[in-house]
Amino acid sequence: MSIIREYRPRHATPAVAIGNVKMGGGNPVVVQAMTDTDTADEVATAIQCAQLVSAGAEMVRITVNTPRAAQAVAGVRARLDDMGIDAPLIGDFHFNGHKLLPQYPACAAALAKYRINPGNVGRGDKHDAQFTILIEQALQHNKAVRIGVNWGSVDQELLATLMDENARSKQPQSAQVVLQQALVQSAVQSAQFAEQLGLAADKIVLSCKTSRIPDLLAVYRELAQTPYALHLGLTEAGMGLRAVAATASALGILLAEGIGDTIRASLTPPAGGDRAEEVQLCCALLQSMGLRAFAPQVTACPGCGRTTSDFFRRLAADIQTHISAKLPQWKEQHPGVENLTIAVMGCIVNGPGESRHADIGISLPGSGENPVAPVYIDGEKTTALKGEHIAEEFITLIEEYIARRF
Ligand code: SF4
């Protein structure tokens, strides 16, 4: 019988300082998010950054696409500082970063990292000159750079060259494999060029995003052979459950292989939807994999024909609501509370067992069972609740447990 193995050891990378956040080098995997406001709207952008940080984002990327956006960046930073938010801002540059960064030094200084897409830095002989300006800006302002390749904007000249070479080869690869090679080569060659220009390896982060999971896995397994810190993301994941499933499975596989130093979920929110869902997904993914802890976890069974009512579902929802409401206060007063585990189970089949595995758990009575709900604390049955106020009494027991333990 084979023994289930732990995750693979983390890919060895240098620690990269992004403002006050360190990623890579064995540091915890960092959650990041991106705004969808017009960066030129300084107030709206600062508010959305604050919302993303409040949801758990530890770094926030904003697009810097126009002179007006570049002019607003320092103001966004100042507004966040005034709110007591020190999460670093990352500038996303495409096409004109080589002009905006030198023209707006306050923008260059306010950002903690520049994201550069080698596929749109400039074509032909302009590419190297414009890429050089971007790296010189990073050197001048002592900033990190993410070389972020995306299959939607991969360097077309490099891709054409590789396709030609492949066509002449005796054993040609599929177009898909050549595209994967182009993504990796674009990122790695750009990183090596940046190092030649004087940027240290611990100032460089790489990403190569695709929206197809097999491509993403292949590309990141190649990138994990390089010495650079890696930003993971499935690009254009889409909307709804499919996007959540695709993102979690792609990133989960790579994280289990020890690959990835920061993650972002590229979810498309529904109209009027909450942008912070992409952050909640990243936090939930890392916590469910046991890689980070952000908030107490509630384990609840799905319910089945043995449950007499949906009471246990409502109890699980009430507890989740209570946790969300109290978490900011708990975090201040009870350090480590994010590691708490709670079980809410529907009947005697798995209820006592699962409740014993949690720090505190309740096993509600199923159909035909004695109408009492045993409560387990640290693996021991301590009491049994019954009557109208099981929810309130269990929440009180949770509060008492937190006060005692954290
Ligand atoms: S614990 Fe009981 S109620 Fe919950 S899913 Fe299992 S058998 Fe059904």
mmCIF file of N, CA, C and O and ligand atoms in Angstrom, residues 301-307 312 345-351, ligand 1:
data_model
loop_
_atom_site.group_PDB
_atom_site.id
_atom_site.type_symbol
_atom_site.label_atom_id
_atom_site.label_comp_id
_atom_site.label_asym_id
_atom_site.label_seq_id
_atom_site.Cartn_x
_atom_site.Cartn_y
_atom_site.Cartn_z
ATOM 1 N N CYS A 301 -21.205 19.172 7.028
ATOM 2 C CA CYS A 301 -21.554 18.090 6.105
ATOM 3 C C CYS A 301 -22.591 18.610 5.110
ATOM 4 O O CYS A 301 -23.248 19.613 5.357
ATOM 5 N N PRO A 302 -22.757 17.935 3.986
ATOM 6 C CA PRO A 302 -23.709 18.456 2.982
ATOM 7 C C PRO A 302 -25.160 18.191 3.351
ATOM 8 O O PRO A 302 -26.057 18.738 2.733
ATOM 9 N N GLY A 303 -25.386 17.344 4.332
ATOM 10 C CA GLY A 303 -26.761 16.960 4.641
ATOM 11 C C GLY A 303 -27.225 15.869 3.685
ATOM 12 O O GLY A 303 -26.656 15.675 2.610
ATOM 13 N N CYS A 304 -28.219 15.107 4.114
ATOM 14 C CA CYS A 304 -28.764 14.038 3.269
ATOM 15 C C CYS A 304 -30.121 13.655 3.839
ATOM 16 O O CYS A 304 -30.681 14.375 4.657
ATOM 17 N N GLY A 305 -30.618 12.512 3.426
ATOM 18 C CA GLY A 305 -31.942 12.100 3.873
ATOM 19 C C GLY A 305 -32.028 11.802 5.356
ATOM 20 O O GLY A 305 -33.121 11.637 5.894
ATOM 21 N N ARG A 306 -30.902 11.737 6.035
ATOM 22 C CA ARG A 306 -30.939 11.476 7.485
ATOM 23 C C ARG A 306 -31.221 12.733 8.288
ATOM 24 O O ARG A 306 -31.500 12.653 9.476
ATOM 25 N N THR A 307 -31.079 13.895 7.665
ATOM 26 C CA THR A 307 -31.315 15.137 8.416
ATOM 27 C C THR A 307 -32.801 15.451 8.383
ATOM 28 O O THR A 307 -33.458 15.336 7.355
ATOM 29 N N PHE A 312 -29.423 22.426 10.481
ATOM 30 C CA PHE A 312 -27.952 22.410 10.546
ATOM 31 C C PHE A 312 -27.342 23.294 9.468
ATOM 32 O O PHE A 312 -26.306 23.913 9.670
ATOM 33 N N MET A 345 -22.236 19.386 12.044
ATOM 34 C CA MET A 345 -22.581 18.151 11.337
ATOM 35 C C MET A 345 -24.048 17.783 11.553
ATOM 36 O O MET A 345 -24.646 18.131 12.566
ATOM 37 N N GLY A 346 -24.587 17.045 10.569
ATOM 38 C CA GLY A 346 -26.027 16.831 10.522
ATOM 39 C C GLY A 346 -26.553 15.600 11.237
ATOM 40 O O GLY A 346 -27.738 15.512 11.498
ATOM 41 N N CYS A 347 -25.708 14.617 11.568
ATOM 42 C CA CYS A 347 -26.246 13.439 12.250
ATOM 43 C C CYS A 347 -25.109 12.626 12.866
ATOM 44 O O CYS A 347 -23.934 12.964 12.747
ATOM 45 N N ILE A 348 -25.492 11.514 13.446
ATOM 46 C CA ILE A 348 -24.560 10.730 14.247
ATOM 47 C C ILE A 348 -23.569 9.915 13.392
ATOM 48 O O ILE A 348 -22.567 9.414 13.899
ATOM 49 N N VAL A 349 -23.859 9.810 12.059
ATOM 50 C CA VAL A 349 -23.003 8.958 11.219
ATOM 51 C C VAL A 349 -21.557 9.473 11.225
ATOM 52 O O VAL A 349 -20.624 8.754 11.597
ATOM 53 N N ASN A 350 -21.388 10.725 10.789
ATOM 54 C CA ASN A 350 -20.040 11.303 10.776
ATOM 55 C C ASN A 350 -19.884 12.446 11.776
ATOM 56 O O ASN A 350 -18.797 12.998 11.923
ATOM 57 N N GLY A 351 -20.999 12.824 12.406
ATOM 58 C CA GLY A 351 -20.975 14.008 13.274
ATOM 59 C C GLY A 351 -19.965 13.936 14.407
ATOM 60 O O GLY A 351 -19.072 14.789 14.502
HETATM 61 S S1 SF4 B 1 -23.168 13.413 8.660
HETATM 62 FE FE1 SF4 B 1 -25.211 12.476 8.616
HETATM 63 S S2 SF4 B 1 -26.543 14.102 7.830
HETATM 64 FE FE2 SF4 B 1 -24.442 14.722 7.323
HETATM 65 S S3 SF4 B 1 -24.189 13.912 5.254
HETATM 66 FE FE3 SF4 B 1 -23.358 12.382 6.666
HETATM 67 S S4 SF4 B 1 -25.052 10.934 6.991
HETATM 68 FE FE4 SF4 B 1 -25.939 12.799 6.093
#
